[in-house]
Structures are given as C-alpha cells and as structure tokens.
C-alpha cells in the first residue's frame, strides 16, 4: 500500500478522552473512531489488525476441529424466556421491538441460539462430539464503557459451543479449548494466563479466564509467579487425545492463579512469599463448562446407545477479538507509539523513501515493494513528499515492527537501512538482503 493513496488519519494531539495508552494510541494512529459511547468505527489500519486477529482465531479453532458458522446479531426474546435469562440479564441487554411489536434483542452471547439450532437438527449420540463457533459482534450495554475497544458496548467476540454426550467428553472439549487458546494468544505475541474465575451470567462453576498482565487491566488477580515462566511454544499436541489435553491443562493450571472473585487468601498464603503476586490483568478470553444448564432448559437431548433420551453436556468458550487489540498494545508500546508483534502487524514492514522524486530512491523503493509483494508480504510504502522526521514519527506511531529506509546516499553505496521498531537497532545492507531478512522473519522463502 502506498501511503499517499491510503486512509491513515493520524492525530497530532493526544485525545483528552483517552486515559490509557492503548486507547490513546489507537485514536492517534487512526485505527478507530468513536461512533457513540462504547461503539467504534474501524478505520483501515485498525481493521487490518482486527482481521489478522480473526484469522489467527479461525486457524487455531479449525486446527482442533471446531466448525465455523455465523449466527445473527439480533435474536428473538422468546428463546431467552425459555432459558430464563431474559429477565436475569438485566440492563446489560439491549432490548428492541420490531414493527410488529415482537421483542428482540441484540445478542450479548449465543448459548440460547446455538442450543436451538442443535435441538432442531441433532438427535443421536452418534452425531457427537460437536463444537461450533462463530466470530460475530455482540452488544452489552455496559454501565461504564471505557478504555476504547477494551470495554466496548459493541464488540467482536469469537464464541464457540461444545455439545457432548457425557461430562467427561465435555471436559475434554474444555481442555481442548484451553490448549487452542494458549496457542492462539502466543501467536499474537501475548502471554495470557488461565486463571480460575466465576461463571457470572453464563453459568457453571468450572471456568477459567485468560489474563494478560497489565497495570491498566480491569481485573484484580492473584498468582504464583512461577506461572509466568510457562510457554506453550510450538509443541504438537494431539487434540483428540484426552490425556494429552489434560496434561496441558494440568501444567498450566496447577499453580495458584485466580481472579478476585475466586481468590482464596488461605491457599494463596501457602505459596512461598517471594512468589506471591497481586496484580492487574486484562481478560482476553474465558472458557466455561456448565453441564446441562441450557440443554435441560431448552430441551436439547440426544438418544444414547441404549436409546434413552439424555440432555447433552455443554460448554461455551469466548475470545475478546476486538479487546485483543487494546491488550496487545498495552503489552507492547513505548513513548513513540505501538510496537506490533509480527503475528498481527497490519503491514509486514514500512518503506521510507527519504527523497521522494529522486529517480534512484523511487526505483529502489518500488523494487523493494514489489519483491516483498511477490513473497506475499505487504509493505506500507511512505511515498509522501514529507520530511524524514515526520515519516519516521508516523512509522513509529503506527508500530510496524520493521522499517526499510531508502535514500540516495545509501544507494550510492548499494545499501538500505533495516530498523527494528522494538530495539531501535539499525543495520545497513543491500536491498535484496533486506528483503531476504524480512522474508525469513515472516517464514516466507525468498
Ligand atoms: C463464552 C462465549 C461469554 O460470553 N458465552 C459465549 C461466553 N463469555 S464472556 O467472558 O462473557 O465473554 C467472552 C470474552 O469477550 C470479551 N468481552 C468484551 N470485550 C470488549 N468489550 C466488552 N464489553 C466485553 N465483554 C466481554 C472478553 O475478552 C471476554 O473474555
């Protein structure tokens, strides 16, 4: 993408309504614009990152065999009356009536809708196990929408639902979700720690939240510092193996890690004092096992091998897709701007032309751009007639992890400059070597 033809409305001033770094930087980098309280338009740069996060979520869900679909945002109130949650959900639920006076709502979550689909189409244990998921907008009329996309009213969630014959099968689905979530967050450059939590309005008492540690996080958390040494890495887990998934769950949840709702000071006190941590975190996902809560209320049962009708065991599993942008920025920024992890960056690298209009510089930039494109890597080429300082400031603000700087002086010596946004370190090298390095970083053969 050529910057001169892009839509990147960066702000010079720091918006006064933004109190935390991620909100401030998303506004300044022209990623989002507030449409009304807690509701945002996704401008092109923000939209690219949102799509990248969605892509990782899709890949990791499908890797473990979960099936994508799409349910609507608007739901009929009738299903929620059947489950008993229509009144329970209170003022967080946005209630609407259509022209015929029928009660509708903008879905805050989809347990009812998916259970209705299941009961209409599945009747036998032979069709199990089944896990369906979608990535769709949700609405919760939060009393205090704040921190930009972190606590929105309209927000994008991946929500998945498992249907199983037995409690043991459903717990395997729970563990499988945990494993796939650990992988997903690591691909986004995040450490998200599973912590015992509370079921809240979704229900059930077996649930873990995934938390990214950050001083600006809204959740209060307590944990054993040893847990921060754990990484999932690129291990190959057999997702169909009950013991393999159970082993990962045990590894990542055996140490003390709880949100304030489930915190137990006596248990916490048993951790050696130097490892006790009380901190804050951002909840980027939550998994639930709630048994037959919805299947019994809505009559979702299957016949088992003896021909008896039994309610299915269920769980639901959410990832805060739009919130993740805020969480990633909170975890990765400096005073100049955002520092995107390679896994989610909106462009693979920036190309800064120090002398737009100079034949050699223009040709070299175009050639770098084309070589990267041929490898499937999109660069953002700053081809504007701007001062070098202004170009660098924009690149630093929007946080592309790598920048190639091209100028007539370097080209005379056959080199361009490759700079890491994270370390600030630069290296001079021939243009082809810069392309090869970027290709290697993104795992593309050059
Ligand atoms: C699990 C999937 C559920 O709703 N039902 C379907 C279950 N869980 S949850 O924990 O309530 O939400 C899942 C994730 O969505 C994000 N989230 C939000 N993101 C932005 N703004 C909000 N107001 C908001 N509320 C929830 C969180 O990341 C949460 O873990």
GROMACS .gro file of C-alpha atoms and ligand atoms in nm:
model
  476
    1UNK     CA    1   0.000   0.000   0.000
    2UNK     CA    2   0.125   0.345  -0.089
    3UNK     CA    3   0.071   0.583   0.199
    4UNK     CA    4  -0.016   0.868  -0.040
    5UNK     CA    5  -0.320   0.665  -0.151
    6UNK     CA    6  -0.414   0.519   0.186
    7UNK     CA    7  -0.651   0.650   0.450
    8UNK     CA    8  -0.448   0.690   0.767
    9UNK     CA    9  -0.588   0.985   0.962
   10UNK     CA   10  -0.320   1.013   1.235
   11UNK     CA   11  -0.382   1.270   1.507
   12UNK     CA   12  -0.115   1.513   1.624
   13UNK     CA   13  -0.288   1.592   1.951
   14UNK     CA   14  -0.340   1.338   2.223
   15UNK     CA   15  -0.717   1.296   2.257
   16UNK     CA   16  -0.824   1.408   2.603
   17UNK     CA   17  -1.090   1.138   2.648
   18UNK     CA   18  -0.830   0.859   2.634
   19UNK     CA   19  -0.680   0.773   2.970
   20UNK     CA   20  -0.479   0.460   2.888
   21UNK     CA   21  -0.203   0.406   2.632
   22UNK     CA   22  -0.384   0.162   2.403
   23UNK     CA   23  -0.691   0.384   2.366
   24UNK     CA   24  -0.475   0.691   2.308
   25UNK     CA   25  -0.255   0.516   2.052
   26UNK     CA   26  -0.544   0.359   1.863
   27UNK     CA   27  -0.702   0.703   1.822
   28UNK     CA   28  -0.373   0.874   1.737
   29UNK     CA   29  -0.274   0.607   1.485
   30UNK     CA   30  -0.605   0.648   1.302
   31UNK     CA   31  -0.721   0.294   1.379
   32UNK     CA   32  -1.064   0.363   1.525
   33UNK     CA   33  -1.312   0.646   1.560
   34UNK     CA   34  -1.578   0.654   1.827
   35UNK     CA   35  -1.927   0.647   1.675
   36UNK     CA   36  -2.103   0.675   2.012
   37UNK     CA   37  -2.018   0.567   2.368
   38UNK     CA   38  -1.852   0.226   2.351
   39UNK     CA   39  -1.920   0.188   1.978
   40UNK     CA   40  -1.642   0.232   1.722
   41UNK     CA   41  -1.583   0.250   1.350
   42UNK     CA   42  -1.280   0.050   1.246
   43UNK     CA   43  -1.069   0.266   1.016
   44UNK     CA   44  -0.849   0.086   0.759
   45UNK     CA   45  -0.541   0.036   0.980
   46UNK     CA   46  -0.742  -0.090   1.279
   47UNK     CA   47  -0.950  -0.309   1.051
   48UNK     CA   48  -0.637  -0.480   0.915
   49UNK     CA   49  -0.526  -0.577   1.265
   50UNK     CA   50  -0.876  -0.689   1.360
   51UNK     CA   51  -0.884  -0.916   1.052
   52UNK     CA   52  -0.538  -1.056   1.135
   53UNK     CA   53  -0.652  -1.147   1.485
   54UNK     CA   54  -0.967  -1.307   1.345
   55UNK     CA   55  -0.753  -1.505   1.102
   56UNK     CA   56  -0.539  -1.650   1.382
   57UNK     CA   57  -0.851  -1.739   1.578
   58UNK     CA   58  -1.007  -1.912   1.275
   59UNK     CA   59  -0.690  -2.108   1.201
   60UNK     CA   60  -0.644  -2.224   1.557
   61UNK     CA   61  -1.010  -2.320   1.602
   62UNK     CA   62  -1.016  -2.517   1.281
   63UNK     CA   63  -0.682  -2.680   1.362
   64UNK     CA   64  -0.852  -2.853   1.658
   65UNK     CA   65  -1.161  -2.948   1.456
   66UNK     CA   66  -1.408  -2.678   1.559
   67UNK     CA   67  -1.655  -2.584   1.286
   68UNK     CA   68  -1.709  -2.222   1.175
   69UNK     CA   69  -2.055  -2.080   1.109
   70UNK     CA   70  -2.235  -1.749   1.151
   71UNK     CA   71  -2.534  -1.659   1.367
   72UNK     CA   72  -2.715  -1.323   1.355
   73UNK     CA   73  -2.664  -1.031   1.591
   74UNK     CA   74  -3.038  -0.984   1.652
   75UNK     CA   75  -3.220  -1.257   1.839
   76UNK     CA   76  -3.579  -1.324   1.939
   77UNK     CA   77  -3.657  -1.273   2.308
   78UNK     CA   78  -3.861  -1.596   2.312
   79UNK     CA   79  -3.556  -1.823   2.334
   80UNK     CA   80  -3.422  -1.621   2.624
   81UNK     CA   81  -3.756  -1.652   2.802
   82UNK     CA   82  -3.728  -2.030   2.760
   83UNK     CA   83  -3.384  -2.039   2.923
   84UNK     CA   84  -3.492  -1.797   3.195
   85UNK     CA   85  -3.215  -1.550   3.112
   86UNK     CA   86  -3.437  -1.280   2.958
   87UNK     CA   87  -3.501  -1.128   3.299
   88UNK     CA   88  -3.169  -1.236   3.455
   89UNK     CA   89  -2.958  -1.041   3.207
   90UNK     CA   90  -3.090  -0.707   3.329
   91UNK     CA   91  -2.994  -0.373   3.184
   92UNK     CA   92  -2.686  -0.502   3.005
   93UNK     CA   93  -2.914  -0.645   2.740
   94UNK     CA   94  -3.020  -0.411   2.462
   95UNK     CA   95  -3.389  -0.479   2.402
   96UNK     CA   96  -3.556  -0.381   2.079
   97UNK     CA   97  -3.906  -0.430   1.944
   98UNK     CA   98  -3.973  -0.472   1.575
   99UNK     CA   99  -4.263  -0.314   1.378
  100UNK     CA  100  -4.495  -0.596   1.480
  101UNK     CA  101  -4.421  -0.532   1.844
  102UNK     CA  102  -4.217  -0.853   1.878
  103UNK     CA  103  -3.948  -0.845   2.144
  104UNK     CA  104  -3.598  -0.874   2.003
  105UNK     CA  105  -3.255  -0.821   2.149
  106UNK     CA  106  -2.900  -0.756   2.026
  107UNK     CA  107  -2.720  -1.073   2.139
  108UNK     CA  108  -2.476  -1.035   2.429
  109UNK     CA  109  -2.384  -1.405   2.380
  110UNK     CA  110  -2.536  -1.702   2.194
  111UNK     CA  111  -2.593  -2.003   2.421
  112UNK     CA  112  -2.970  -1.999   2.353
  113UNK     CA  113  -2.947  -1.955   1.978
  114UNK     CA  114  -2.692  -2.232   1.928
  115UNK     CA  115  -2.884  -2.470   2.157
  116UNK     CA  116  -3.196  -2.407   1.947
  117UNK     CA  117  -3.002  -2.495   1.631
  118UNK     CA  118  -2.870  -2.808   1.798
  119UNK     CA  119  -3.210  -2.930   1.923
  120UNK     CA  120  -3.362  -2.879   1.576
  121UNK     CA  121  -3.104  -3.090   1.396
  122UNK     CA  122  -2.928  -3.334   1.626
  123UNK     CA  123  -3.098  -3.630   1.793
  124UNK     CA  124  -2.841  -3.906   1.833
  125UNK     CA  125  -2.522  -3.960   2.031
  126UNK     CA  126  -2.369  -4.071   1.701
  127UNK     CA  127  -2.357  -3.707   1.590
  128UNK     CA  128  -2.142  -3.614   1.890
  129UNK     CA  129  -1.897  -3.469   1.978
  130UNK     CA  130  -1.974  -3.139   1.809
  131UNK     CA  131  -1.819  -2.795   1.853
  132UNK     CA  132  -1.948  -2.500   1.651
  133UNK     CA  133  -1.816  -2.146   1.667
  134UNK     CA  134  -1.850  -1.806   1.505
  135UNK     CA  135  -1.692  -1.464   1.519
  136UNK     CA  136  -1.969  -1.209   1.549
  137UNK     CA  137  -2.049  -0.870   1.700
  138UNK     CA  138  -2.205  -0.866   2.045
  139UNK     CA  139  -2.373  -0.588   2.237
  140UNK     CA  140  -2.363  -0.537   2.612
  141UNK     CA  141  -2.498  -0.212   2.742
  142UNK     CA  142  -2.209  -0.174   2.984
  143UNK     CA  143  -2.273   0.079   3.259
  144UNK     CA  144  -1.923   0.224   3.209
  145UNK     CA  145  -1.791   0.167   2.858
  146UNK     CA  146  -1.431   0.284   2.872
  147UNK     CA  147  -1.073   0.240   2.757
  148UNK     CA  148  -1.176   0.235   2.390
  149UNK     CA  149  -1.222  -0.114   2.248
  150UNK     CA  150  -1.127  -0.274   2.582
  151UNK     CA  151  -1.468  -0.228   2.735
  152UNK     CA  152  -1.695  -0.151   2.446
  153UNK     CA  153  -2.069  -0.182   2.423
  154UNK     CA  154  -2.049  -0.328   2.073
  155UNK     CA  155  -1.754  -0.567   2.049
  156UNK     CA  156  -1.633  -0.858   1.839
  157UNK     CA  157  -1.621  -1.198   2.006
  158UNK     CA  158  -1.530  -1.545   1.897
  159UNK     CA  159  -1.778  -1.770   2.072
  160UNK     CA  160  -1.772  -2.146   2.049
  161UNK     CA  161  -2.007  -2.407   2.191
  162UNK     CA  162  -1.941  -2.777   2.252
  163UNK     CA  163  -2.206  -3.049   2.268
  164UNK     CA  164  -2.109  -3.382   2.423
  165UNK     CA  165  -2.276  -3.697   2.549
  166UNK     CA  166  -2.103  -3.711   2.887
  167UNK     CA  167  -1.942  -3.483   3.139
  168UNK     CA  168  -1.603  -3.646   3.065
  169UNK     CA  169  -1.637  -3.573   2.693
  170UNK     CA  170  -1.736  -3.212   2.766
  171UNK     CA  171  -1.434  -3.171   2.993
  172UNK     CA  172  -1.212  -3.291   2.710
  173UNK     CA  173  -1.369  -3.021   2.489
  174UNK     CA  174  -1.293  -2.771   2.767
  175UNK     CA  175  -0.929  -2.881   2.781
  176UNK     CA  176  -0.901  -2.873   2.402
  177UNK     CA  177  -1.022  -2.513   2.406
  178UNK     CA  178  -0.765  -2.426   2.669
  179UNK     CA  179  -0.486  -2.572   2.457
  180UNK     CA  180  -0.602  -2.395   2.140
  181UNK     CA  181  -0.637  -2.063   2.327
  182UNK     CA  182  -0.282  -2.085   2.463
  183UNK     CA  183  -0.157  -2.131   2.108
  184UNK     CA  184  -0.374  -1.852   1.968
  185UNK     CA  185  -0.260  -1.590   2.220
  186UNK     CA  186   0.106  -1.682   2.178
  187UNK     CA  187   0.073  -1.637   1.802
  188UNK     CA  188  -0.050  -1.284   1.878
  189UNK     CA  189   0.264  -1.218   2.082
  190UNK     CA  190   0.079  -1.235   2.414
  191UNK     CA  191   0.119  -1.427   2.735
  192UNK     CA  192  -0.238  -1.495   2.853
  193UNK     CA  193  -0.255  -1.684   3.182
  194UNK     CA  194  -0.552  -1.913   3.257
  195UNK     CA  195  -0.695  -1.829   3.599
  196UNK     CA  196  -0.982  -1.983   3.797
  197UNK     CA  197  -1.278  -1.747   3.770
  198UNK     CA  198  -1.650  -1.710   3.830
  199UNK     CA  199  -1.927  -1.823   3.591
  200UNK     CA  200  -2.126  -1.499   3.617
  201UNK     CA  201  -2.436  -1.476   3.394
  202UNK     CA  202  -2.311  -1.756   3.163
  203UNK     CA  203  -2.322  -2.008   3.447
  204UNK     CA  204  -2.139  -2.312   3.572
  205UNK     CA  205  -1.871  -2.320   3.835
  206UNK     CA  206  -1.590  -2.465   3.627
  207UNK     CA  207  -1.440  -2.180   3.430
  208UNK     CA  208  -1.107  -2.017   3.354
  209UNK     CA  209  -1.040  -1.665   3.236
  210UNK     CA  210  -0.729  -1.586   3.028
  211UNK     CA  211  -0.550  -1.280   3.157
  212UNK     CA  212  -0.281  -1.059   3.010
  213UNK     CA  213  -0.095  -0.894   3.296
  214UNK     CA  214  -0.112  -0.513   3.268
  215UNK     CA  215  -0.130  -0.234   3.524
  216UNK     CA  216  -0.423  -0.085   3.333
  217UNK     CA  217  -0.621  -0.411   3.342
  218UNK     CA  218  -0.966  -0.405   3.497
  219UNK     CA  219  -0.934  -0.739   3.677
  220UNK     CA  220  -0.759  -0.793   4.006
  221UNK     CA  221  -0.559  -1.116   4.001
  222UNK     CA  222  -0.351  -1.326   4.240
  223UNK     CA  223  -0.095  -1.580   4.122
  224UNK     CA  224   0.219  -1.777   4.183
  225UNK     CA  225   0.498  -1.604   3.987
  226UNK     CA  226   0.621  -1.942   3.858
  227UNK     CA  227   0.327  -1.945   3.620
  228UNK     CA  228   0.477  -1.665   3.412
  229UNK     CA  229   0.767  -1.896   3.316
  230UNK     CA  230   0.535  -2.128   3.124
  231UNK     CA  231   0.512  -2.106   2.746
  232UNK     CA  232   0.322  -2.326   2.508
  233UNK     CA  233   0.565  -2.282   2.217
  234UNK     CA  234   0.530  -2.486   1.901
  235UNK     CA  235   0.462  -2.821   2.065
  236UNK     CA  236   0.250  -3.062   1.870
  237UNK     CA  237  -0.046  -3.169   2.082
  238UNK     CA  238  -0.281  -3.443   1.966
  239UNK     CA  239  -0.608  -3.261   2.017
  240UNK     CA  240  -0.810  -3.582   2.010
  241UNK     CA  241  -0.608  -3.730   2.293
  242UNK     CA  242  -0.783  -3.687   2.627
  243UNK     CA  243  -0.460  -3.744   2.821
  244UNK     CA  244  -0.252  -3.504   2.608
  245UNK     CA  245  -0.501  -3.216   2.651
  246UNK     CA  246  -0.548  -3.296   3.019
  247UNK     CA  247  -0.170  -3.284   3.070
  248UNK     CA  248  -0.154  -2.932   2.921
  249UNK     CA  249  -0.443  -2.818   3.141
  250UNK     CA  250  -0.267  -2.956   3.448
  251UNK     CA  251   0.063  -2.796   3.354
  252UNK     CA  252  -0.094  -2.453   3.305
  253UNK     CA  253  -0.346  -2.457   3.588
  254UNK     CA  254  -0.184  -2.645   3.875
  255UNK     CA  255  -0.017  -2.335   4.020
  256UNK     CA  256  -0.225  -2.081   4.205
  257UNK     CA  257  -0.378  -1.824   3.968
  258UNK     CA  258  -0.719  -1.674   4.040
  259UNK     CA  259  -0.925  -1.364   3.977
  260UNK     CA  260  -1.055  -1.173   4.279
  261UNK     CA  261  -1.398  -1.343   4.255
  262UNK     CA  262  -1.247  -1.682   4.340
  263UNK     CA  263  -0.940  -1.569   4.534
  264UNK     CA  264  -0.873  -1.775   4.846
  265UNK     CA  265  -0.632  -1.590   5.080
  266UNK     CA  266  -0.556  -1.904   5.283
  267UNK     CA  267  -0.449  -2.104   4.980
  268UNK     CA  268  -0.257  -1.806   4.843
  269UNK     CA  269  -0.067  -1.775   5.172
  270UNK     CA  270   0.070  -2.128   5.120
  271UNK     CA  271   0.276  -2.013   4.819
  272UNK     CA  272   0.632  -1.914   4.923
  273UNK     CA  273   0.611  -1.543   4.993
  274UNK     CA  274   0.864  -1.438   4.730
  275UNK     CA  275   0.643  -1.596   4.461
  276UNK     CA  276   0.312  -1.439   4.570
  277UNK     CA  277   0.189  -1.180   4.324
  278UNK     CA  278  -0.115  -0.950   4.340
  279UNK     CA  279  -0.153  -0.763   4.014
  280UNK     CA  280  -0.396  -0.647   3.748
  281UNK     CA  281  -0.487  -0.811   3.420
  282UNK     CA  282  -0.691  -0.779   3.102
  283UNK     CA  283  -0.938  -1.062   3.042
  284UNK     CA  284  -0.896  -1.165   2.680
  285UNK     CA  285  -1.098  -1.486   2.692
  286UNK     CA  286  -1.297  -1.723   2.908
  287UNK     CA  287  -1.393  -2.090   2.886
  288UNK     CA  288  -1.689  -2.248   3.065
  289UNK     CA  289  -1.823  -2.594   3.139
  290UNK     CA  290  -2.184  -2.561   3.254
  291UNK     CA  291  -2.316  -2.913   3.203
  292UNK     CA  292  -2.684  -2.937   3.117
  293UNK     CA  293  -2.793  -2.585   3.218
  294UNK     CA  294  -2.910  -2.483   2.869
  295UNK     CA  295  -2.981  -2.827   2.725
  296UNK     CA  296  -3.229  -2.903   3.004
  297UNK     CA  297  -3.397  -2.561   2.987
  298UNK     CA  298  -3.433  -2.575   2.609
  299UNK     CA  299  -3.484  -2.950   2.569
  300UNK     CA  300  -3.165  -3.031   2.376
  301UNK     CA  301  -3.121  -3.403   2.421
  302UNK     CA  302  -2.992  -3.699   2.221
  303UNK     CA  303  -3.063  -4.069   2.239
  304UNK     CA  304  -2.773  -4.265   2.389
  305UNK     CA  305  -2.656  -4.612   2.282
  306UNK     CA  306  -2.938  -4.770   2.487
  307UNK     CA  307  -3.199  -4.548   2.322
  308UNK     CA  308  -3.255  -4.329   2.631
  309UNK     CA  309  -3.303  -3.953   2.578
  310UNK     CA  310  -3.036  -3.763   2.771
  311UNK     CA  311  -2.963  -3.389   2.785
  312UNK     CA  312  -2.628  -3.301   2.628
  313UNK     CA  313  -2.334  -3.165   2.826
  314UNK     CA  314  -2.224  -2.824   2.706
  315UNK     CA  315  -1.966  -2.553   2.748
  316UNK     CA  316  -1.906  -2.218   2.584
  317UNK     CA  317  -1.577  -2.052   2.510
  318UNK     CA  318  -1.510  -1.689   2.423
  319UNK     CA  319  -1.224  -1.478   2.291
  320UNK     CA  320  -1.248  -1.099   2.306
  321UNK     CA  321  -1.135  -1.038   1.947
  322UNK     CA  322  -1.173  -0.657   1.943
  323UNK     CA  323  -1.049  -0.623   2.304
  324UNK     CA  324  -0.732  -0.804   2.200
  325UNK     CA  325  -0.613  -0.503   2.000
  326UNK     CA  326  -0.614  -0.298   2.319
  327UNK     CA  327  -0.450  -0.577   2.518
  328UNK     CA  328  -0.171  -0.626   2.263
  329UNK     CA  329  -0.097  -0.252   2.258
  330UNK     CA  330  -0.098  -0.231   2.640
  331UNK     CA  331   0.159  -0.512   2.640
  332UNK     CA  332   0.367  -0.373   2.354
  333UNK     CA  333   0.424   0.002   2.312
  334UNK     CA  334   0.668   0.276   2.408
  335UNK     CA  335   0.652   0.653   2.428
  336UNK     CA  336   0.672   0.685   2.049
  337UNK     CA  337   0.382   0.455   1.972
  338UNK     CA  338   0.269   0.100   1.912
  339UNK     CA  339   0.506  -0.195   1.858
  340UNK     CA  340   0.311  -0.468   1.676
  341UNK     CA  341   0.414  -0.831   1.718
  342UNK     CA  342   0.481  -0.983   1.374
  343UNK     CA  343   0.184  -1.218   1.413
  344UNK     CA  344  -0.076  -0.940   1.395
  345UNK     CA  345   0.100  -0.641   1.239
  346UNK     CA  346  -0.111  -0.451   0.982
  347UNK     CA  347   0.180  -0.444   0.732
  348UNK     CA  348   0.490  -0.662   0.729
  349UNK     CA  349   0.717  -0.358   0.718
  350UNK     CA  350   0.734   0.008   0.630
  351UNK     CA  351   0.938   0.150   0.345
  352UNK     CA  352   1.051   0.508   0.396
  353UNK     CA  353   1.173   0.698   0.093
  354UNK     CA  354   1.400   0.977   0.218
  355UNK     CA  355   1.394   1.161  -0.114
  356UNK     CA  356   1.070   1.116  -0.300
  357UNK     CA  357   1.119   1.226  -0.660
  358UNK     CA  358   1.480   1.109  -0.676
  359UNK     CA  359   1.493   0.852  -0.954
  360UNK     CA  360   1.727   0.608  -0.781
  361UNK     CA  361   1.538   0.624  -0.448
  362UNK     CA  362   1.195   0.592  -0.612
  363UNK     CA  363   1.307   0.294  -0.821
  364UNK     CA  364   1.471   0.119  -0.525
  365UNK     CA  365   1.159   0.164  -0.307
  366UNK     CA  366   0.931   0.031  -0.578
  367UNK     CA  367   1.158  -0.265  -0.634
  368UNK     CA  368   1.165  -0.347  -0.260
  369UNK     CA  369   0.789  -0.316  -0.250
  370UNK     CA  370   0.743  -0.548  -0.548
  371UNK     CA  371   0.992  -0.807  -0.419
  372UNK     CA  372   0.810  -0.824  -0.085
  373UNK     CA  373   0.471  -0.844  -0.258
  374UNK     CA  374   0.596  -1.135  -0.470
  375UNK     CA  375   0.661  -1.320  -0.141
  376UNK     CA  376   0.311  -1.244  -0.017
  377UNK     CA  377   0.426  -0.968   0.219
  378UNK     CA  378   0.253  -0.632   0.204
  379UNK     CA  379   0.461  -0.327   0.291
  380UNK     CA  380   0.338   0.022   0.368
  381UNK     CA  381   0.539   0.249   0.141
  382UNK     CA  382   0.564   0.609   0.262
  383UNK     CA  383   0.587   0.782  -0.075
  384UNK     CA  384   0.471   1.121   0.051
  385UNK     CA  385   0.676   1.437  -0.003
  386UNK     CA  386   0.733   1.483   0.371
  387UNK     CA  387   1.035   1.545   0.592
  388UNK     CA  388   1.221   1.232   0.702
  389UNK     CA  389   1.145   1.312   1.066
  390UNK     CA  390   0.770   1.322   1.002
  391UNK     CA  391   0.785   0.993   0.813
  392UNK     CA  392   0.977   0.824   1.095
  393UNK     CA  393   0.734   0.959   1.354
  394UNK     CA  394   0.437   0.814   1.163
  395UNK     CA  395   0.606   0.475   1.126
  396UNK     CA  396   0.694   0.469   1.498
  397UNK     CA  397   0.340   0.568   1.595
  398UNK     CA  398   0.166   0.302   1.387
  399UNK     CA  399   0.417   0.046   1.508
  400UNK     CA  400   0.521  -0.166   1.208
  401UNK     CA  401   0.787  -0.398   1.351
  402UNK     CA  402   1.037  -0.337   1.067
  403UNK     CA  403   1.128  -0.033   0.860
  404UNK     CA  404   1.344  -0.015   0.549
  405UNK     CA  405   1.483   0.333   0.492
  406UNK     CA  406   1.597   0.421   0.142
  407UNK     CA  407   1.797   0.731   0.047
  408UNK     CA  408   2.023   0.845  -0.237
  409UNK     CA  409   2.332   0.845  -0.017
  410UNK     CA  410   2.296   0.483   0.094
  411UNK     CA  411   2.203   0.370  -0.254
  412UNK     CA  412   2.533   0.508  -0.386
  413UNK     CA  413   2.699   0.252  -0.159
  414UNK     CA  414   2.447  -0.013  -0.259
  415UNK     CA  415   2.272  -0.025   0.080
  416UNK     CA  416   1.943   0.050   0.253
  417UNK     CA  417   1.881   0.059   0.628
  418UNK     CA  418   1.677  -0.203   0.813
  419UNK     CA  419   1.549  -0.091   1.154
  420UNK     CA  420   1.376  -0.289   1.426
  421UNK     CA  421   1.090  -0.096   1.586
  422UNK     CA  422   1.130  -0.295   1.908
  423UNK     CA  423   1.503  -0.243   1.970
  424UNK     CA  424   1.561   0.066   1.756
  425UNK     CA  425   1.870  -0.105   1.614
  426UNK     CA  426   1.958  -0.039   1.250
  427UNK     CA  427   2.170  -0.225   1.005
  428UNK     CA  428   2.288  -0.128   0.656
  429UNK     CA  429   2.259  -0.398   0.394
  430UNK     CA  430   2.191  -0.443   0.023
  431UNK     CA  431   1.821  -0.418  -0.071
  432UNK     CA  432   1.799  -0.789  -0.165
  433UNK     CA  433   1.944  -0.885   0.173
  434UNK     CA  434   1.684  -0.666   0.347
  435UNK     CA  435   1.407  -0.846   0.157
  436UNK     CA  436   1.559  -1.184   0.244
  437UNK     CA  437   1.574  -1.087   0.612
  438UNK     CA  438   1.208  -0.976   0.620
  439UNK     CA  439   1.110  -1.293   0.434
  440UNK     CA  440   1.294  -1.503   0.691
  441UNK     CA  441   1.129  -1.321   0.983
  442UNK     CA  442   0.782  -1.394   0.842
  443UNK     CA  443   0.868  -1.750   0.745
  444UNK     CA  444   0.845  -1.692   0.370
  445UNK     CA  445   1.107  -1.837   0.141
  446UNK     CA  446   1.277  -1.570  -0.067
  447LIG     C1  447  -1.826  -1.764   2.622
  447LIG     C2  448  -1.858  -1.749   2.478
  447LIG     C3  449  -1.913  -1.549   2.722
  447LIG     O1  450  -1.989  -1.463   2.681
  447LIG     N1  451  -2.050  -1.708   2.604
  447LIG     C4  452  -2.005  -1.731   2.469
  447LIG     C5  453  -1.939  -1.696   2.693
  447LIG     N2  454  -1.803  -1.522   2.793
  447LIG     S1  455  -1.754  -1.377   2.839
  447LIG     O2  456  -1.643  -1.398   2.924
  447LIG     O3  457  -1.861  -1.303   2.895
  447LIG     O4  458  -1.705  -1.301   2.711
  447LIG     C6  459  -1.600  -1.355   2.633
  447LIG     C7  460  -1.491  -1.252   2.612
  447LIG     O5  461  -1.544  -1.138   2.546
  447LIG     C8  462  -1.470  -1.023   2.586
  447LIG     N3  463  -1.561  -0.917   2.633
  447LIG     C9  464  -1.555  -0.789   2.592
  447LIG     N4  465  -1.474  -0.726   2.505
  447LIG    C10  466  -1.492  -0.594   2.486
  447LIG     N5  467  -1.587  -0.521   2.549
  447LIG    C11  468  -1.672  -0.580   2.637
  447LIG     N6  469  -1.767  -0.509   2.696
  447LIG    C12  470  -1.658  -0.720   2.663
  447LIG     N7  471  -1.723  -0.810   2.741
  447LIG    C13  472  -1.662  -0.929   2.722
  447LIG    C14  473  -1.374  -1.065   2.696
  447LIG     O6  474  -1.246  -1.086   2.642
  447LIG    C15  475  -1.433  -1.197   2.741
  447LIG     O7  476  -1.335  -1.285   2.794
   0.00000   0.00000   0.00000
